[in-house]
CSV table of C-alpha atoms in Angstrom, one decimal:
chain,number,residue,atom,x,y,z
A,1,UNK,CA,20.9,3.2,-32.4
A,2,UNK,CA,19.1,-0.1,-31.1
A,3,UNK,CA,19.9,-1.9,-27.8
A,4,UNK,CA,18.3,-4.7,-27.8
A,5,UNK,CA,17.4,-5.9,-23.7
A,6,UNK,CA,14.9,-8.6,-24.7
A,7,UNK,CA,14.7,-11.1,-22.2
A,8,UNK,CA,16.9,-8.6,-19.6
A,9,UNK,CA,14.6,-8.0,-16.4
A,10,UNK,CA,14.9,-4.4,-15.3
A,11,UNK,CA,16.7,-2.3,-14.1
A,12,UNK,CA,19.0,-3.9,-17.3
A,13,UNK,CA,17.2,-2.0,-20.2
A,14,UNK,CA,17.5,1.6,-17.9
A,15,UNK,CA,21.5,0.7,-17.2
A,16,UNK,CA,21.9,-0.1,-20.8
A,17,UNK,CA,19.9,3.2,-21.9
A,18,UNK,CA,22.0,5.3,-19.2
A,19,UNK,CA,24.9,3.7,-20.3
A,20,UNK,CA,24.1,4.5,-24.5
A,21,UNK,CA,23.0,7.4,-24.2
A,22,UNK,CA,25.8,9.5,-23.5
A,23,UNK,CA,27.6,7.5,-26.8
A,24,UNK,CA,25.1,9.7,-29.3
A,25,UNK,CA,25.1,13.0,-30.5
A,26,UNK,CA,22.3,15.5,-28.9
A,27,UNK,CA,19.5,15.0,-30.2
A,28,UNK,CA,19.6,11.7,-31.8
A,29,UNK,CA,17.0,9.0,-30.9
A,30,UNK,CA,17.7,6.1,-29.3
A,31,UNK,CA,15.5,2.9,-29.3
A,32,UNK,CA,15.4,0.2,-26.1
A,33,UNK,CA,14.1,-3.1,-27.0
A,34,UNK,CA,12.1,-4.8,-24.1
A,35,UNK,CA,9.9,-7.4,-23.1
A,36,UNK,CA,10.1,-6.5,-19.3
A,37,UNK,CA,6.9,-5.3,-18.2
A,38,UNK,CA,8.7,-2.3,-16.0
A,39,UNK,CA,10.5,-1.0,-18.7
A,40,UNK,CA,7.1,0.6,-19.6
A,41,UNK,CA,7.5,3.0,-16.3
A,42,UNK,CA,10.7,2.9,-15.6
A,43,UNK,CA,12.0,4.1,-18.7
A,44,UNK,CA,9.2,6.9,-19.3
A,45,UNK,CA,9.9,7.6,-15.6
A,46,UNK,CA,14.1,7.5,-16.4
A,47,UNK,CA,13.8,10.2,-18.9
A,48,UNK,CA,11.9,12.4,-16.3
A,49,UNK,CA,14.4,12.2,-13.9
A,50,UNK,CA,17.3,12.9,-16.2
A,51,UNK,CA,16.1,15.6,-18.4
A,52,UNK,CA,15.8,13.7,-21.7
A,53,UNK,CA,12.9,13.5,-23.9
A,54,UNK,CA,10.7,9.9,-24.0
A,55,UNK,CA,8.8,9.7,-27.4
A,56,UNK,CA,7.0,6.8,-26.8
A,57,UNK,CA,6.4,3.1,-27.6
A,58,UNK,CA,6.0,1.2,-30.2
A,59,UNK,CA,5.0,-2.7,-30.0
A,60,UNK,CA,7.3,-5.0,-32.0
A,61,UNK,CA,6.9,-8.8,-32.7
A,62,UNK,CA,8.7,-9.5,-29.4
A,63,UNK,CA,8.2,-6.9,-26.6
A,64,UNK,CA,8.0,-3.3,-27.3
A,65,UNK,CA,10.4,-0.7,-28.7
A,66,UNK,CA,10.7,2.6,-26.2
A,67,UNK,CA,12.2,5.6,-28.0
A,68,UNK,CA,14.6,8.1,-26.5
A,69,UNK,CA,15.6,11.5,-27.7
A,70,UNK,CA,18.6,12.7,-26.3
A,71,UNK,CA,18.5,16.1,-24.8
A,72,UNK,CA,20.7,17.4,-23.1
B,1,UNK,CA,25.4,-5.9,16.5
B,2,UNK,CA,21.7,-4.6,17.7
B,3,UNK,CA,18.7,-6.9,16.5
B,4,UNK,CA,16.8,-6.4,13.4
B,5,UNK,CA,15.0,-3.6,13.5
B,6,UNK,CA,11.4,-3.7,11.8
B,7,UNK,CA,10.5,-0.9,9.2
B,8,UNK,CA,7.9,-2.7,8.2
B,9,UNK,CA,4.8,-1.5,9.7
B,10,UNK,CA,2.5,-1.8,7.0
B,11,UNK,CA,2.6,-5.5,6.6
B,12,UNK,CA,2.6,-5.9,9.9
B,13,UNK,CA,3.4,-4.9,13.3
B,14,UNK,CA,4.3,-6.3,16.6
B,15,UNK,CA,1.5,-7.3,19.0
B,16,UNK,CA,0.6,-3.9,21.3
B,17,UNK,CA,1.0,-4.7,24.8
B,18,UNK,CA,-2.8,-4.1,25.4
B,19,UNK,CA,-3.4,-6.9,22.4
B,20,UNK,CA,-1.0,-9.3,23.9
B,21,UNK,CA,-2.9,-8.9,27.6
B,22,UNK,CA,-6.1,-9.1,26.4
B,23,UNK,CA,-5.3,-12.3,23.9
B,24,UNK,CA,-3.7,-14.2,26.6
B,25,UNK,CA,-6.9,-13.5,29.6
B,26,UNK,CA,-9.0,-14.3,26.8
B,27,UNK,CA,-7.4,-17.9,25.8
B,28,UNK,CA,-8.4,-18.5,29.3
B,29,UNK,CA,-12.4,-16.7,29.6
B,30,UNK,CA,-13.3,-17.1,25.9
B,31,UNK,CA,-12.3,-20.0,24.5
B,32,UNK,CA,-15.8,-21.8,24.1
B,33,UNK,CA,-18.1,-21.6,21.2
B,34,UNK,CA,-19.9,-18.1,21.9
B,35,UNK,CA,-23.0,-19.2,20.5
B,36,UNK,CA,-23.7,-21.8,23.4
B,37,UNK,CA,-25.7,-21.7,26.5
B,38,UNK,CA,-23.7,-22.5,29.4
B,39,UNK,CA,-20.9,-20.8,31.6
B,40,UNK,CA,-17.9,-21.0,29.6
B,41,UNK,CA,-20.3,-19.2,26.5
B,42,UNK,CA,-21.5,-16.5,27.7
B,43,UNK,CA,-17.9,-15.5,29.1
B,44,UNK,CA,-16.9,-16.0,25.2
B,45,UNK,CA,-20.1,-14.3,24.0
B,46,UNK,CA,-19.7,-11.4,26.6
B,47,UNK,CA,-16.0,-10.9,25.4
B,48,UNK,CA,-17.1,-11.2,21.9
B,49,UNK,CA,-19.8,-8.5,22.6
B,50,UNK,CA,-17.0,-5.8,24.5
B,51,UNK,CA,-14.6,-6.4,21.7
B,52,UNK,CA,-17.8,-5.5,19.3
B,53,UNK,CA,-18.4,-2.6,21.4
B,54,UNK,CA,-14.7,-1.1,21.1
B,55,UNK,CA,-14.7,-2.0,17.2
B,56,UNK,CA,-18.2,-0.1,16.4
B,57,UNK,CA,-16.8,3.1,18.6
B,58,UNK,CA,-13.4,3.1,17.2
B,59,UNK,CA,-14.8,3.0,13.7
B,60,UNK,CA,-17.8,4.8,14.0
B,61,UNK,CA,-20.0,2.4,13.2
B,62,UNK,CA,-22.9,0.5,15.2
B,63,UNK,CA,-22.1,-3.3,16.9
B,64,UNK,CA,-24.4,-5.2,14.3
B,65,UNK,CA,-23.1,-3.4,11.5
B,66,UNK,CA,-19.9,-5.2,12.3
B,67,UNK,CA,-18.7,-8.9,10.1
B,68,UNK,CA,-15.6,-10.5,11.4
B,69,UNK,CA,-12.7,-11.8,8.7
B,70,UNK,CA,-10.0,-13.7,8.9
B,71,UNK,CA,-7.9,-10.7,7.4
B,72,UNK,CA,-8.0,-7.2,5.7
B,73,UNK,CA,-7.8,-9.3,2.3
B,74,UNK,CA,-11.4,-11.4,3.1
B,75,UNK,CA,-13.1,-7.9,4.2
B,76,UNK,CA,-12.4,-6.4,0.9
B,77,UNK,CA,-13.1,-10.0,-0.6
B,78,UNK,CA,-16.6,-10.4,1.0
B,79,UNK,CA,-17.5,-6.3,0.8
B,80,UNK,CA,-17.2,-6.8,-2.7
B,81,UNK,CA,-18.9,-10.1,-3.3
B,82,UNK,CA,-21.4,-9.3,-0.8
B,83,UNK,CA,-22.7,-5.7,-2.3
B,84,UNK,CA,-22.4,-6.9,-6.1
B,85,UNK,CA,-24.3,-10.4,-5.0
B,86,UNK,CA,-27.6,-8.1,-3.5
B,87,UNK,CA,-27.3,-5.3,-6.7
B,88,UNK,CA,-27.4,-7.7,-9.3
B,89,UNK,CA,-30.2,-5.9,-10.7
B,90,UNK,CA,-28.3,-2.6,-11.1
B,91,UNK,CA,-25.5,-4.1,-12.9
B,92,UNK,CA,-21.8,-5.5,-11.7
B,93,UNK,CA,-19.7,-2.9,-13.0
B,94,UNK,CA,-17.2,-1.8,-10.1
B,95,UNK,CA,-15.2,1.8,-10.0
B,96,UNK,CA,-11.7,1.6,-8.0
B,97,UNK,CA,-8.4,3.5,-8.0
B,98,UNK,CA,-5.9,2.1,-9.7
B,99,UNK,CA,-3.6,2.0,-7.0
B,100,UNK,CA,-6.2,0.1,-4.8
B,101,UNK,CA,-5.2,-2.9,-3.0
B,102,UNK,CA,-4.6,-6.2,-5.8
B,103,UNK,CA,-7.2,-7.8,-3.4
B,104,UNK,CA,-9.8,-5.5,-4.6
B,105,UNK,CA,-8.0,-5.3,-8.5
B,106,UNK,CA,-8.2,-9.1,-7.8
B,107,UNK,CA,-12.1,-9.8,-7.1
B,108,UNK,CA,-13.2,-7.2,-9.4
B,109,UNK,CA,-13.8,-8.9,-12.7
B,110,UNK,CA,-15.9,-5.8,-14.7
B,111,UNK,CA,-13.8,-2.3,-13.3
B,112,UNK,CA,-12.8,0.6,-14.4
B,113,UNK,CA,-9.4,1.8,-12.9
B,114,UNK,CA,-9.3,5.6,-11.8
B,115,UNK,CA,-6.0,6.9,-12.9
B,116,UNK,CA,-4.0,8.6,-9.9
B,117,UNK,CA,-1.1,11.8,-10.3
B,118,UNK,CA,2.0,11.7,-9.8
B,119,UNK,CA,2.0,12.2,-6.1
B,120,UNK,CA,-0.6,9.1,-5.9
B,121,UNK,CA,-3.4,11.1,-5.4
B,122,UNK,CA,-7.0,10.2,-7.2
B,123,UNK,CA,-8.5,12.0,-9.6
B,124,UNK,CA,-11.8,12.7,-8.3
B,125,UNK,CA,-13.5,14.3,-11.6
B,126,UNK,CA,-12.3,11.1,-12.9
B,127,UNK,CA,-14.0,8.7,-10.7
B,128,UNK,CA,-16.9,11.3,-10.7
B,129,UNK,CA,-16.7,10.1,-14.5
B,130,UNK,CA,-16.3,6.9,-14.4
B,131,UNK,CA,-19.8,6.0,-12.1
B,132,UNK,CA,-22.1,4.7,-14.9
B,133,UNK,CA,-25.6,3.4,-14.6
B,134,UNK,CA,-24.6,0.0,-14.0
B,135,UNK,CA,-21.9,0.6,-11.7
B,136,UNK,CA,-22.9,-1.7,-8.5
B,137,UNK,CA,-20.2,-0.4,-6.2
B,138,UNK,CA,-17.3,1.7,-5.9
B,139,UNK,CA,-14.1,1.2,-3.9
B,140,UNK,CA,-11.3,3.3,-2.6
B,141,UNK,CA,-7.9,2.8,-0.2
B,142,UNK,CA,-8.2,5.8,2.1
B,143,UNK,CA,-4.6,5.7,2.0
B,144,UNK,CA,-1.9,4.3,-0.1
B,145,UNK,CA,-0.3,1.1,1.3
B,146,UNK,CA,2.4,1.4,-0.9
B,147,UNK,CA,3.6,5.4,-0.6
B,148,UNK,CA,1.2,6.4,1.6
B,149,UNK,CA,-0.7,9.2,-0.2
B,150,UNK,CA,-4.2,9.8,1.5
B,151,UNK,CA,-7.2,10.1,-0.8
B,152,UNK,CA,-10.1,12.5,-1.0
B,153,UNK,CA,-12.2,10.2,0.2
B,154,UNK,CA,-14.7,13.1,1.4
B,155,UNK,CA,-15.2,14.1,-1.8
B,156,UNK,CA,-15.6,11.0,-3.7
B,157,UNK,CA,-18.2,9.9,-0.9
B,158,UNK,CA,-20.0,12.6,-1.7
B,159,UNK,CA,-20.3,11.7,-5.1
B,160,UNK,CA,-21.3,8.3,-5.1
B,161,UNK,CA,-23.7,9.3,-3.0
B,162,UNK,CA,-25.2,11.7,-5.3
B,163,UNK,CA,-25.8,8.4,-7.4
B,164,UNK,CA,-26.4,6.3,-5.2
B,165,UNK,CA,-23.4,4.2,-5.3
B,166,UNK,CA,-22.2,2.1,-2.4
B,167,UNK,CA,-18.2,2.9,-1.6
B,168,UNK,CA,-16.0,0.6,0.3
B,169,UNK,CA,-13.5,2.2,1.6
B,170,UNK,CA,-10.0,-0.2,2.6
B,171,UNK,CA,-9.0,1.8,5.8
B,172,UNK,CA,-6.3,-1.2,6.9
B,173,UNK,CA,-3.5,1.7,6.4
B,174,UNK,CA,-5.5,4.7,8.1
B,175,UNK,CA,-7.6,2.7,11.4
B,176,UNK,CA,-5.8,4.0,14.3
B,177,UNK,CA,-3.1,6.2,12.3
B,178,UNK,CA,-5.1,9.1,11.1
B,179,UNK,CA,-8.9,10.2,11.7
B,180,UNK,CA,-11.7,8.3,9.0
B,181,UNK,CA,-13.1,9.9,6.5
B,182,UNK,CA,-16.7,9.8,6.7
B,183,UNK,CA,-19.0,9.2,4.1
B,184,UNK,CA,-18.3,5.6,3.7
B,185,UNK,CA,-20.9,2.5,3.1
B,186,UNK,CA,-18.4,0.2,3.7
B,187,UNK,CA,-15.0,-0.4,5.5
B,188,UNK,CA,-12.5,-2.9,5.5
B,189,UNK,CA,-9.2,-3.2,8.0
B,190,UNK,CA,-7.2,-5.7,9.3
B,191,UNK,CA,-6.1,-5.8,12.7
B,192,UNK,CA,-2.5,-6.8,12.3
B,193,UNK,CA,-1.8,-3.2,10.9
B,194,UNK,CA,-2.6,-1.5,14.1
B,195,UNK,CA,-1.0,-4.6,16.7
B,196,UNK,CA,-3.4,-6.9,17.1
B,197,UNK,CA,-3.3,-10.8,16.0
B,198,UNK,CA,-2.7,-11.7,12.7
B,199,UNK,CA,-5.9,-13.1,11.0
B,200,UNK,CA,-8.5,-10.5,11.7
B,201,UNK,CA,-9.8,-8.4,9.4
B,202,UNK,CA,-13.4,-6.6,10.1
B,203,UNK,CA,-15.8,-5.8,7.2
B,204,UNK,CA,-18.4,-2.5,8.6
B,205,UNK,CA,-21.3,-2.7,6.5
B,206,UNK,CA,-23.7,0.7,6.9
B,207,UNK,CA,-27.2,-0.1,7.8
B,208,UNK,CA,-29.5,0.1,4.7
B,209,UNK,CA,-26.5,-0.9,2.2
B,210,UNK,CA,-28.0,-4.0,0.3
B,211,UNK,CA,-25.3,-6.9,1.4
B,212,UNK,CA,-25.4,-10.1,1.2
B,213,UNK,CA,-23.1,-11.3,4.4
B,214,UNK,CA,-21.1,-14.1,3.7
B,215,UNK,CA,-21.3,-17.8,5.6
B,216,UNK,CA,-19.4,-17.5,8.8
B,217,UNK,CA,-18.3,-20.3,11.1
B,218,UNK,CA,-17.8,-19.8,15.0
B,219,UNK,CA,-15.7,-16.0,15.6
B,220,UNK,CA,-12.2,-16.5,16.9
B,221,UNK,CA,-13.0,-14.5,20.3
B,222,UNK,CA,-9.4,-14.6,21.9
B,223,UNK,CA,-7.9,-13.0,18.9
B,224,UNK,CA,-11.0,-10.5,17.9
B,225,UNK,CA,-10.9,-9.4,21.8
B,226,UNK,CA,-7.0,-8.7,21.4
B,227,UNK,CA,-7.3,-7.0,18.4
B,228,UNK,CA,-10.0,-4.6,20.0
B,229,UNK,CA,-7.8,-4.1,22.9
B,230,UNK,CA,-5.5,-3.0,20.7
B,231,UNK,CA,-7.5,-0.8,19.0
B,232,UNK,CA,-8.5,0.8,21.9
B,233,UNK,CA,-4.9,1.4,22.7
B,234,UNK,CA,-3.4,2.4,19.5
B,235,UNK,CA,-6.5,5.2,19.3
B,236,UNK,CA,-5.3,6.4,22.5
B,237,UNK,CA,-1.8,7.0,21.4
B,238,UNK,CA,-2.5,7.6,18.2
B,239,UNK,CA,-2.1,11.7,18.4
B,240,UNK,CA,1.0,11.4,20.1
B,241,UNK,CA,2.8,8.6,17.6
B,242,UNK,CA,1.6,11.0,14.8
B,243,UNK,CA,3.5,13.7,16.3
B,244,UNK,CA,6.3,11.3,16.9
B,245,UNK,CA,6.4,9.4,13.9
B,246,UNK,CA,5.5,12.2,11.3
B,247,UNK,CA,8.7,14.8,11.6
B,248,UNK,CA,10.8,10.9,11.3
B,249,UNK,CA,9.6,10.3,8.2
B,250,UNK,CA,10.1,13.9,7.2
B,251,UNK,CA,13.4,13.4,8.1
B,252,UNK,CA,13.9,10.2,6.2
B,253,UNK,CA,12.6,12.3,3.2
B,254,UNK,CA,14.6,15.0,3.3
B,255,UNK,CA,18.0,12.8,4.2
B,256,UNK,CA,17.8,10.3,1.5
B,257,UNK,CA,17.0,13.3,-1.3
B,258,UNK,CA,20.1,14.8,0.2
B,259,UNK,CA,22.5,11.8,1.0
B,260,UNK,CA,21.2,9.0,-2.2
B,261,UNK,CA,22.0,10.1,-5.6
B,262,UNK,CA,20.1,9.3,-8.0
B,263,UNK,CA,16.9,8.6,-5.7
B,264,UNK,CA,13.1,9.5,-6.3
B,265,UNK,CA,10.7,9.9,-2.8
B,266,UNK,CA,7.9,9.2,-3.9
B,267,UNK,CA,4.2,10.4,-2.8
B,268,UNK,CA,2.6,13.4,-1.2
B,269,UNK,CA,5.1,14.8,1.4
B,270,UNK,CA,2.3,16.1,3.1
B,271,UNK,CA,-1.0,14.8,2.5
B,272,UNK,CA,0.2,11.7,3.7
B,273,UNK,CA,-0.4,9.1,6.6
B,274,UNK,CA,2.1,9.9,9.8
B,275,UNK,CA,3.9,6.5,9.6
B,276,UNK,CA,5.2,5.9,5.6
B,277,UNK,CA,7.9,6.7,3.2
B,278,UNK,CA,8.5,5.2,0.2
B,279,UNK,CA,11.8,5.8,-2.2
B,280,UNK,CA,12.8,4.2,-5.7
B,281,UNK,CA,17.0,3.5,-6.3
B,282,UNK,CA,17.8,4.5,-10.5
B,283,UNK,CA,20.1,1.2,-11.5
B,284,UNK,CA,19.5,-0.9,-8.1
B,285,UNK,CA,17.8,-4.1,-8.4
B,286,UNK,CA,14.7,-3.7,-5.3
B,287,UNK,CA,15.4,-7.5,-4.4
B,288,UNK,CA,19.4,-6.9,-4.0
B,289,UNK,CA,18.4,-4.1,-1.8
B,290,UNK,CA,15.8,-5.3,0.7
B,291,UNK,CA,18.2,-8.5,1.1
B,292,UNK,CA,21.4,-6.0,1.5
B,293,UNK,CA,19.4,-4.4,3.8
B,294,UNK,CA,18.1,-7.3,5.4
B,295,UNK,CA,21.9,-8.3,6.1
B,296,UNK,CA,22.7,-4.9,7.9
B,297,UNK,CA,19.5,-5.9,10.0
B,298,UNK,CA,16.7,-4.0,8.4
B,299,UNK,CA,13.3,-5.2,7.6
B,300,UNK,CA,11.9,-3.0,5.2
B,301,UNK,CA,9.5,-4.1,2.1
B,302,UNK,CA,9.4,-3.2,-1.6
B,303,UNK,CA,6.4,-1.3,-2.9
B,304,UNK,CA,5.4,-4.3,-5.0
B,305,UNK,CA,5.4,-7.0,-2.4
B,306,UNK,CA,2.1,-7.6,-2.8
B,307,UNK,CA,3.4,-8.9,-6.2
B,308,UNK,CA,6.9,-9.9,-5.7
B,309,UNK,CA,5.9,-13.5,-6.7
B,310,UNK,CA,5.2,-11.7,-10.7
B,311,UNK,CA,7.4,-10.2,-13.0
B,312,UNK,CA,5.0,-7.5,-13.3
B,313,UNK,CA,6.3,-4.4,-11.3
B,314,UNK,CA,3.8,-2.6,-8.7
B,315,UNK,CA,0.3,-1.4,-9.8
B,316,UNK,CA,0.8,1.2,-7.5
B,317,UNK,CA,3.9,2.5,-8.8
B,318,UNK,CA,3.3,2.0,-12.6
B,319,UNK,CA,0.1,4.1,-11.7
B,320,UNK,CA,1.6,7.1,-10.9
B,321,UNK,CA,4.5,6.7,-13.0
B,322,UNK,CA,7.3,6.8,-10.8
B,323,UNK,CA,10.8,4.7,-11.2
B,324,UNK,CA,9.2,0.6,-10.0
B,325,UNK,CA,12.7,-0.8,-9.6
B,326,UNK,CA,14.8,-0.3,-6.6
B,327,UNK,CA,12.1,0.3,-4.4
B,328,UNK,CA,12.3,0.3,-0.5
B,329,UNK,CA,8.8,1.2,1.5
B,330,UNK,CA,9.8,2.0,4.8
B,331,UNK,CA,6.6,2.3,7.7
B,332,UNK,CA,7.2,2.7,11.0
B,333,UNK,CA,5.8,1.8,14.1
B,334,UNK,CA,5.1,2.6,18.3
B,335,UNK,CA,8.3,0.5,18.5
B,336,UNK,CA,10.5,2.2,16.4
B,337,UNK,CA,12.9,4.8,17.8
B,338,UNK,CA,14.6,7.8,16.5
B,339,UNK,CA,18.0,6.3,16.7
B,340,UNK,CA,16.9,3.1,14.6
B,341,UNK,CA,16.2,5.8,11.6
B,342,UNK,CA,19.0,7.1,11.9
B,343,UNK,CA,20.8,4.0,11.7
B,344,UNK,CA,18.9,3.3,8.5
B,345,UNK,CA,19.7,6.4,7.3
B,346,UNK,CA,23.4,6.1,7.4
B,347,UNK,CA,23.0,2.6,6.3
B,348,UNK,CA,20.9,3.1,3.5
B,349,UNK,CA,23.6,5.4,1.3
B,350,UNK,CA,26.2,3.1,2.2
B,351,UNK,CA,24.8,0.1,0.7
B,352,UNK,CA,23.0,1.6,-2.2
B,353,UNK,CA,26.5,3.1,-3.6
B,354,UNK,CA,27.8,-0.9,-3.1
B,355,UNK,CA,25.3,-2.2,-4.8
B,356,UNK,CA,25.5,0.3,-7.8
B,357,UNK,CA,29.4,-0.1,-7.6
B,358,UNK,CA,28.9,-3.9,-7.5
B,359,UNK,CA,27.0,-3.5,-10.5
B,360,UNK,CA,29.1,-1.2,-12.3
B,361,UNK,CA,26.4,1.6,-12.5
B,362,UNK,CA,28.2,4.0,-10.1
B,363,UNK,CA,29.0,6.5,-12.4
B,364,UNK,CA,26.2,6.0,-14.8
């Protein structure tokens, strides 16, 4: 699953990731779409908080993709 | 409804009483140009000199190795510009933390950025690491503007002096809070921290450290003598406000852990200066909140107000990793009471839960 939050200042792309995550099985990955600079913490620094696992980033054309495993 | 109440120390705080006394005599005695020779001069120049006198004892540093500024910003400004102007032979590379001031981030065009833990806290081996043969001059906060974290200066003192590197140390969050670390070459601060006047700053400048002082028009004596008199005072109640201010801001930790959901304190709960706390909001946008609490009669600042004008969320923050949005810094001062935090405190829940009901993120 992709949410796309290009062009959405944070804290949009966290909401929207807070808000997706709980629609996937355990386990699956999720991708965030951003061009926000804070998404780059904020989303590494979301997982932390709420147990789930951050895999990284990956730069697209526009922004960067941030990948989220769901765990728990 | 009581008047605002301002948590907002480490921009700025209210003129000390001492400050205010000693600015207005010296509007009257020291108005003239102190470099004269007649009357009204010397009374300037022999103001000028006292105010000197307080500055070098208070920071541990001798009267001529003292350079007025017109803020903490210009010190760091002219410590770096001065020391890389007179090393050009060495090189112009520049170690700094990389949750330094965006003043020093700013003037430094050939750094390397010291990565910080999660508590804000330097890596020393790191900066150890990161002095290379070139490097002209290194620079350190002693303490965190933005959470408040104190550094090991000590230690990195220690080992730029090994090498022979120059360190500048930005003390504007530490003078007259906490005890200085010694060891440093150079130190910045800016009076407006500790109660004096807004618009001076004071650059120390060791002996024997090649700087090249910047040009300097005629000293604004009335304000430098305030700002000295403040000093003075703020050292002398300085042990007392620690133990004051200290267990306030424990308690500000420990209620808004217990009462905010979804919160983050951020920075070293101990190793930290007496007077700031810092906290990050999941799902609150930090402008919403500051002007929420604004409207409940709060003045509090966001950790990235030194870039609110950017998109680009604190340096400070994004250093150590921590949540950047819905951040509230909140730094207290002589003026603030124990009844005002609490105040805060029961605001603070109150209007975080609207604005995250507001935005329909209340049960996220």
């Amino acid at each position: 699953m992709t949410l796309d939050c290009l062009g959405r200042p944070c804290p949009v792309p966290v909401i929207e990731l807070a808000k997706a995550i709980v629609t996937v099985e355990v386990g699956a990955v999720l991708t965030v779409l951003s061009d926000d600079p804070a998404a780059r913490i904020d989303i590494p620094a979301w997982c932390r908080m709420r147990d789930q696992e951050y895999l990284g980033e990956e730069p697209r054309p526009a922004g960067s993709a941030y990948l989220v495993r769901r765990s728990s | 409804m009581p008047g605002p109440v301002h948590l907002d120390a480490a921009a700025a705080v209210p003129l000390h009483p001492a400050a205010r006394a000693a600015l207005l005599a010296a509007l009257e005695d020291g108005w003239a140009d102190p470099s004269r020779l007649y009357g009204s001069a010397r009374r300037a120049r022999r103001l000028l000199d006292g105010a000197r006198e307080a500055f070098a004892e208070a920071l541990g540093a001798r009267p001529d190795e003292l350079h007025f500024t017109a803020s903490g910003t210009a010190a760091l400004q002219q410590g770096i510009s001065g020391v890389l102007a007179s090393r050009r032979r060495t090189g112009s590379h520049v170690v700094h933390s990389a949750i330094d001031h965006s003043a020093v981030l700013r003037a430094v065009a050939d750094g390397t950025s010291v990565p910080v833990d999660r508590l804000g806290r330097v890596d020393v081996d790191a900066f150890e690491a990161a002095l290379r043969a070139d490097t002209a001059l290194a620079c350190l906060i002693s303490a965190s503007h933005e959470v408040g974290t104190l550094q090991p200066v000590s230690e990195v003192a220690a080992l730029c002096e090994a090498r022979g590197v120059p360190l500048l140390v930005d003390a504007a969050q530490s003078v007259g809070r906490v005890p200085l670390p010694p060891g440093w070459s150079l130190l910045a601060a800016s009076a407006h921290k500790w109660g004096g006047p807004p618009g001076v700053g004071v650059l120390a400048v060791r002996t024997g450290v090649r700087f090249t002082p910047a040009p300097a028009g005629p000293p604004d004596v009335p304000s430098i003598a305030a700002a000295a008199a403040g000093l003075l005072a703020v050292l002398q109640e300085s042990a007392a406000e620690d133990a004051r201010l200290r267990p306030l801001v424990d308690r500000i930790r420990t209620r808004v852990a217990e009462t905010v959901p979804d919160v983050e304190v951020v920075g070293d709960p101990v190793r930290r200066l007496p007077h700031l706390v810092t906290v990050s909001c999941l799902y609150v946008d930090g402008e919403a909140l500051l002007t929420a609490l604004d409207r409940e009669g709060f003045a509090v600042s966001s950790g990235s107000s030194c870039t609110a004008d950017t998109v680009e969320p604190s340096h400070v923050l994004a250093a150590m990793g921590v949540l950047t949005h819905g951040n509230v810094r909140v730094s207290l001062h002589r003026d603030t009471t124990a009844s005002d935090v609490d105040r805060f405190l029961d605001v603070l829940p109150r209007v975080v839960a609207a604005l995250r009901a507001e935005a329909g993120v209340d049960r996220l």
